[in-house]
mmCIF file of C-alpha atoms in Angstrom:
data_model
loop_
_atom_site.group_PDB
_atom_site.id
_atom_site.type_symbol
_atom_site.label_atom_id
_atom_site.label_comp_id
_atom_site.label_asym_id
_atom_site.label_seq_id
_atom_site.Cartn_x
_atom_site.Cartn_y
_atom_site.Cartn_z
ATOM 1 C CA UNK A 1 0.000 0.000 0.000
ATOM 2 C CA UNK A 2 2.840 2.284 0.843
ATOM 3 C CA UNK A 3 4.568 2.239 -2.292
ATOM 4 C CA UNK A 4 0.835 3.273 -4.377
ATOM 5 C CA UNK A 5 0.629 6.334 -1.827
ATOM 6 C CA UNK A 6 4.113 7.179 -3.060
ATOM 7 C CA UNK A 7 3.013 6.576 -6.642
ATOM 8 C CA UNK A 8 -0.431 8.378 -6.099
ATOM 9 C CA UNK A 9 1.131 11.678 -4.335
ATOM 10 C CA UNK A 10 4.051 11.862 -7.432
ATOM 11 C CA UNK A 11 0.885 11.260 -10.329
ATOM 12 C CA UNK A 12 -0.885 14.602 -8.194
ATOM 13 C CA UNK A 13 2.365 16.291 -8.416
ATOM 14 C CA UNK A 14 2.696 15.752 -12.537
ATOM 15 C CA UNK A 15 -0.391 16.612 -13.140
ATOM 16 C CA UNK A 16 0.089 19.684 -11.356
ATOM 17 C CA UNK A 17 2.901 20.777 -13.220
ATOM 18 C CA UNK A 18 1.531 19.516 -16.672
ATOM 19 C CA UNK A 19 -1.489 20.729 -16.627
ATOM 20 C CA UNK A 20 -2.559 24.082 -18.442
ATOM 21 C CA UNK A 21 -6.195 24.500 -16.794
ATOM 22 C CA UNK A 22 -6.460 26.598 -13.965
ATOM 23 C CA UNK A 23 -9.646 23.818 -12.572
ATOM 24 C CA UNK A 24 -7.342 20.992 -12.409
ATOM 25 C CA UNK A 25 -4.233 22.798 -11.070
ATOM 26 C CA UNK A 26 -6.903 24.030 -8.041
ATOM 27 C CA UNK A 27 -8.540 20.589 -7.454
ATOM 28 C CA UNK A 28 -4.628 18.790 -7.627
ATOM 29 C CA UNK A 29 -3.804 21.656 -4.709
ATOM 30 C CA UNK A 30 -6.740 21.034 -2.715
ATOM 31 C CA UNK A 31 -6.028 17.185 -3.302
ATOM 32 C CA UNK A 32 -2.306 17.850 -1.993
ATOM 33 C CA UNK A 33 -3.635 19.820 1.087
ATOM 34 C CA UNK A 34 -5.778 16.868 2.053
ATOM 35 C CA UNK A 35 -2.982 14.687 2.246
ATOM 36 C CA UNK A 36 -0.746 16.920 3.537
ATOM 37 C CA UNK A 37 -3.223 16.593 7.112
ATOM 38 C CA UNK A 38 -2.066 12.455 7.718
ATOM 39 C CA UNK A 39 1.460 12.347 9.015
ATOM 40 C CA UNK A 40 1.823 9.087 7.047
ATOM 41 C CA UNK A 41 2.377 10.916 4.018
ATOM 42 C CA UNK A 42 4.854 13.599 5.609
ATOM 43 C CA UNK A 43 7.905 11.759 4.154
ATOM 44 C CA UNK A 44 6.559 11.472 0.431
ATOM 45 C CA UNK A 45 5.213 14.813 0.298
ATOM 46 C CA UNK A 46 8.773 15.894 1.760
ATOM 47 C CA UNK A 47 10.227 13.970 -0.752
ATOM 48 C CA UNK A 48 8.252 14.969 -3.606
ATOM 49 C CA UNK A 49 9.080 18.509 -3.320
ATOM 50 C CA UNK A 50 5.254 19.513 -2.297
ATOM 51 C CA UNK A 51 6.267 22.174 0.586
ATOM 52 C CA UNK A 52 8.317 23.963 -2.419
ATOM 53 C CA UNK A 53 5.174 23.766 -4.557
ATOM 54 C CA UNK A 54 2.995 25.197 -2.059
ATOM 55 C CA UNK A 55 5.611 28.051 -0.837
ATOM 56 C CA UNK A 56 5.590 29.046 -4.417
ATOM 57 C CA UNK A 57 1.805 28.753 -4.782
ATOM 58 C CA UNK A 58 1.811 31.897 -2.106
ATOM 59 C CA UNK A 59 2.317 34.099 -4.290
ATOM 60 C CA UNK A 60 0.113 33.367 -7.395
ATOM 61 C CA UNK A 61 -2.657 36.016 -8.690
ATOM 62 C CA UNK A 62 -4.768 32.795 -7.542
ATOM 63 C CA UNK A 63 -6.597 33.311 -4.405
ATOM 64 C CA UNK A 64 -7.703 29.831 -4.944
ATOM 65 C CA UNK A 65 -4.758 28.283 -5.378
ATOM 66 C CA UNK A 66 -3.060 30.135 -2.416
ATOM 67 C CA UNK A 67 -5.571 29.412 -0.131
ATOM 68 C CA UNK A 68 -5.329 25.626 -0.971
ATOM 69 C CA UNK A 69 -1.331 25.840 -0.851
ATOM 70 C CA UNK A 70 -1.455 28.130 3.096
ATOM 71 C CA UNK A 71 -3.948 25.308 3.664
ATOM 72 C CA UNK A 72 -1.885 22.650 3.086
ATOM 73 C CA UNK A 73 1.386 24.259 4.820
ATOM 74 C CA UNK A 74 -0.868 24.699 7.460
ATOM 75 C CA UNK A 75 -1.112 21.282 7.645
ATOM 76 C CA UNK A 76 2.480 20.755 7.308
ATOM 77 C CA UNK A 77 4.019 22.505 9.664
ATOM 78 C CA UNK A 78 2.987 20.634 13.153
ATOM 79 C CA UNK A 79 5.907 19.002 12.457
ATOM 80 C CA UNK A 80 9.250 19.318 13.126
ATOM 81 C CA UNK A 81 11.102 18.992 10.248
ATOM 82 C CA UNK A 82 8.284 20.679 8.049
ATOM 83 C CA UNK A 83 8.270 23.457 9.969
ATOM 84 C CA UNK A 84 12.051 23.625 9.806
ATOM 85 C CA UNK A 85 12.246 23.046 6.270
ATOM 86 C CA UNK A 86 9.950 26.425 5.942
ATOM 87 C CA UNK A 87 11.513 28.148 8.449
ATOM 88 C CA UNK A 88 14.652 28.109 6.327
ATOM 89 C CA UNK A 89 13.352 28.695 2.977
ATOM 90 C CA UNK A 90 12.283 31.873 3.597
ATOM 91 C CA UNK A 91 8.843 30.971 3.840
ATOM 92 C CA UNK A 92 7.466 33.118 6.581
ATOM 93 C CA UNK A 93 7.670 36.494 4.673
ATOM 94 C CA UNK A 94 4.846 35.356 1.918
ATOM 95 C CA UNK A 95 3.230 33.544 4.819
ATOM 96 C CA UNK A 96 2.855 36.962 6.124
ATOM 97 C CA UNK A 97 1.757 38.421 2.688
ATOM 98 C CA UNK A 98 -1.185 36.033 2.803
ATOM 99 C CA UNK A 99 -2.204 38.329 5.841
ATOM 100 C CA UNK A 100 -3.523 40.991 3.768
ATOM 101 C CA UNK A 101 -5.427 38.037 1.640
ATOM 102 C CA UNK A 102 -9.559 39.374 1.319
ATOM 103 C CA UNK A 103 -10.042 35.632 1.498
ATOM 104 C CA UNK A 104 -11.167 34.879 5.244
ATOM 105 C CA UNK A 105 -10.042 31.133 4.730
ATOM 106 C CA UNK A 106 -6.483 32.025 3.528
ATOM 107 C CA UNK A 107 -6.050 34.896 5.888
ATOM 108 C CA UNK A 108 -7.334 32.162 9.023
ATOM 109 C CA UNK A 109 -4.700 29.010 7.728
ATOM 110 C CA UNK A 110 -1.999 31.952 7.723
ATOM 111 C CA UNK A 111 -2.531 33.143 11.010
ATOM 112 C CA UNK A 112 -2.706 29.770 12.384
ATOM 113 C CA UNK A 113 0.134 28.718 10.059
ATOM 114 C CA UNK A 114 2.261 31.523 11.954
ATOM 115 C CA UNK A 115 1.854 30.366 15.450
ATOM 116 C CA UNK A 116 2.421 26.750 14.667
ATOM 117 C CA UNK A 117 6.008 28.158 12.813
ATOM 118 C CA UNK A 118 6.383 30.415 16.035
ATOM 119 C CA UNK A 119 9.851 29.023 17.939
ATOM 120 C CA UNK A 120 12.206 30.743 20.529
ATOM 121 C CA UNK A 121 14.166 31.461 16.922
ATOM 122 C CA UNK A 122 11.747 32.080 14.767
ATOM 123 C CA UNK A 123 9.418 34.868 16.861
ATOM 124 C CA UNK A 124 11.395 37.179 15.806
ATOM 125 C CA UNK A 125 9.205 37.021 12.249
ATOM 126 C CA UNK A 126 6.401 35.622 13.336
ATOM 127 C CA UNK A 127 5.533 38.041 15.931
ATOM 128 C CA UNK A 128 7.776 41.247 14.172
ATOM 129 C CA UNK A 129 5.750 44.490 14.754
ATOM 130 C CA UNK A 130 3.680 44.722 11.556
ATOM 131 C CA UNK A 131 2.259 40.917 12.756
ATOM 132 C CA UNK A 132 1.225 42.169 16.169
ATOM 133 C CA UNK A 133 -0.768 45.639 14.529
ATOM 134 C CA UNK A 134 -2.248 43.337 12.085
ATOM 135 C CA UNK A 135 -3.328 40.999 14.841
ATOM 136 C CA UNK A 136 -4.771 44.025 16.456
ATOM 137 C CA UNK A 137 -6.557 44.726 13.976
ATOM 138 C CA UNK A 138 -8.123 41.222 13.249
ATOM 139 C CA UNK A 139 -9.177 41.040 17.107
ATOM 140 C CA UNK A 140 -11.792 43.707 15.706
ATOM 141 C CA UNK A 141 -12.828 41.975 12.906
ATOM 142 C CA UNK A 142 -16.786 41.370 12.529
ATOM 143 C CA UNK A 143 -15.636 37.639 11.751
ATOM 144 C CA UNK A 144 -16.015 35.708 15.283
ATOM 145 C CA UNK A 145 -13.539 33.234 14.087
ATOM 146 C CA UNK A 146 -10.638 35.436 12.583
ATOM 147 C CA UNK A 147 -11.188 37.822 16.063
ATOM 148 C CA UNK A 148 -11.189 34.867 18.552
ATOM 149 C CA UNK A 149 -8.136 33.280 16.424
ATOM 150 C CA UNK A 150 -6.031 36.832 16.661
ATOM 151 C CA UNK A 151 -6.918 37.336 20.374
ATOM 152 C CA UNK A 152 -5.316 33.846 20.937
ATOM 153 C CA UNK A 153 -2.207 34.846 18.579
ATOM 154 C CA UNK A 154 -1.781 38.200 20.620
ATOM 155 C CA UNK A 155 -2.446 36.164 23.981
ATOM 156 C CA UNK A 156 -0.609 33.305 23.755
ATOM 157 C CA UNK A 157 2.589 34.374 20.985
ATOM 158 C CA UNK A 158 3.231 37.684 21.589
ATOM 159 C CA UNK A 159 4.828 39.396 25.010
ATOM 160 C CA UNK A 160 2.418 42.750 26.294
ATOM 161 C CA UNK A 161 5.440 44.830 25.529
ATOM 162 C CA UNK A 162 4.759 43.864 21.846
ATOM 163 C CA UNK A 163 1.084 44.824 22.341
ATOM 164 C CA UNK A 164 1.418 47.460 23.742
ATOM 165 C CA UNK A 165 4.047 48.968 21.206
ATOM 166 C CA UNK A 166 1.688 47.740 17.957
ATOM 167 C CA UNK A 167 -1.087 50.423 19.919
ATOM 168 C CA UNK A 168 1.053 52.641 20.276
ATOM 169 C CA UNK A 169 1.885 52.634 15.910
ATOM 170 C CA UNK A 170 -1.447 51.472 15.259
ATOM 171 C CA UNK A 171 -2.048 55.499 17.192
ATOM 172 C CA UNK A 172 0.238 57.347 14.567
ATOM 173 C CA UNK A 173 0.250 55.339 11.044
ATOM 174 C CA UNK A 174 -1.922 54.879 8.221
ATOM 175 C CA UNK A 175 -3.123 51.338 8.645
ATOM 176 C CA UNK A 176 -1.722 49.153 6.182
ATOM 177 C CA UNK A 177 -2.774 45.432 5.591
ATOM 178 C CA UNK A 178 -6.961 45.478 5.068
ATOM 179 C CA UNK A 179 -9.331 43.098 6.703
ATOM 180 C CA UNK A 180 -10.577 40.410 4.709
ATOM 181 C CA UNK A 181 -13.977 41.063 3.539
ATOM 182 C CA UNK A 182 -16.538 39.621 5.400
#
């Protein structure tokens, strides 16, 4: 059985790159993101390059496609070496970027996506200043989920020094990233 999940998660990645319609390259991404939720397939999708595929999916005119691919990092990243692998490719920048998505779904996998990447080395990004007013920001939000969700990032990730110094700019700056559309 092992060796036809292999096979199965390498056809999905082909047809991925092969294919010219935007449909299938969406339903092969939301295929990938499902899989990318059983730890059993950690190793393969490793393997097969898929955490490349869906940091590079991040920044497609898609919204579709990057919600599927900060889905399926989302996913990913509970473990170790996932979450290390992303960590060092750069990946929490366009993780960020997906921040200022109007797509509630995206904008809630990269929130969450950011606290599970969040590590006594990594907070620094995670949780730099822009995060935290942003966070502020989505603790307002009409959306029950994406406020309870930010309340728990600014809670349980951030220090109150950070807080408090995201009011503070939040005070005297033009707010930047927009809340997703309700």
């Amino acid at each position: 059985m092992e060796l036809g999940r292999l096979e199965y998660l390498q056809a999905l990645v082909t047809e991925f790159q092969v294919t010219d319609s935007s449909e299938a390259k969406e339903q092969v991404l939301a295929n990938l993101a499902n899989f990318a939720y059983d730890p059993k397939n950690y190793e393969y999708l490793r393997q097969l390059q898929v955490l490349d595929l869906f940091l590079d999916m991040l920044t497609e005119d898609n919204e579709t496609l990057v919600e599927f691919a900060i889905g399926g990092l989302c996913n990913l990243c509970l473990d170790k070496t996932n979450k290390d692998y992303i960590l060092e490719a750069n990946g929490v920048e366009p993780i960020i970027n997906c921040l200022s998505s109007s797509n509630e779904e995206t904008v809630m996998s990269a929130v969450t996506t950011l606290m599970y990447l969040t590590t006594p080395q990594s907070c620094q990004q995670t949780t730099a200043l822009p995060v935290v007013e942003c966070m502020l920001r989505f603790s307002l939000s009409a959306s029950r989920r994406l406020s309870n969700l930010a309340t728990v990032f600014l809670e349980d990730y951030c220090t109150p020094l950070q807080v408090e110094e995201a009011q503070n700019l939040s005070k005297h700056t033009a707010v930047g990233i927009p809340l997703p559309k309700d």
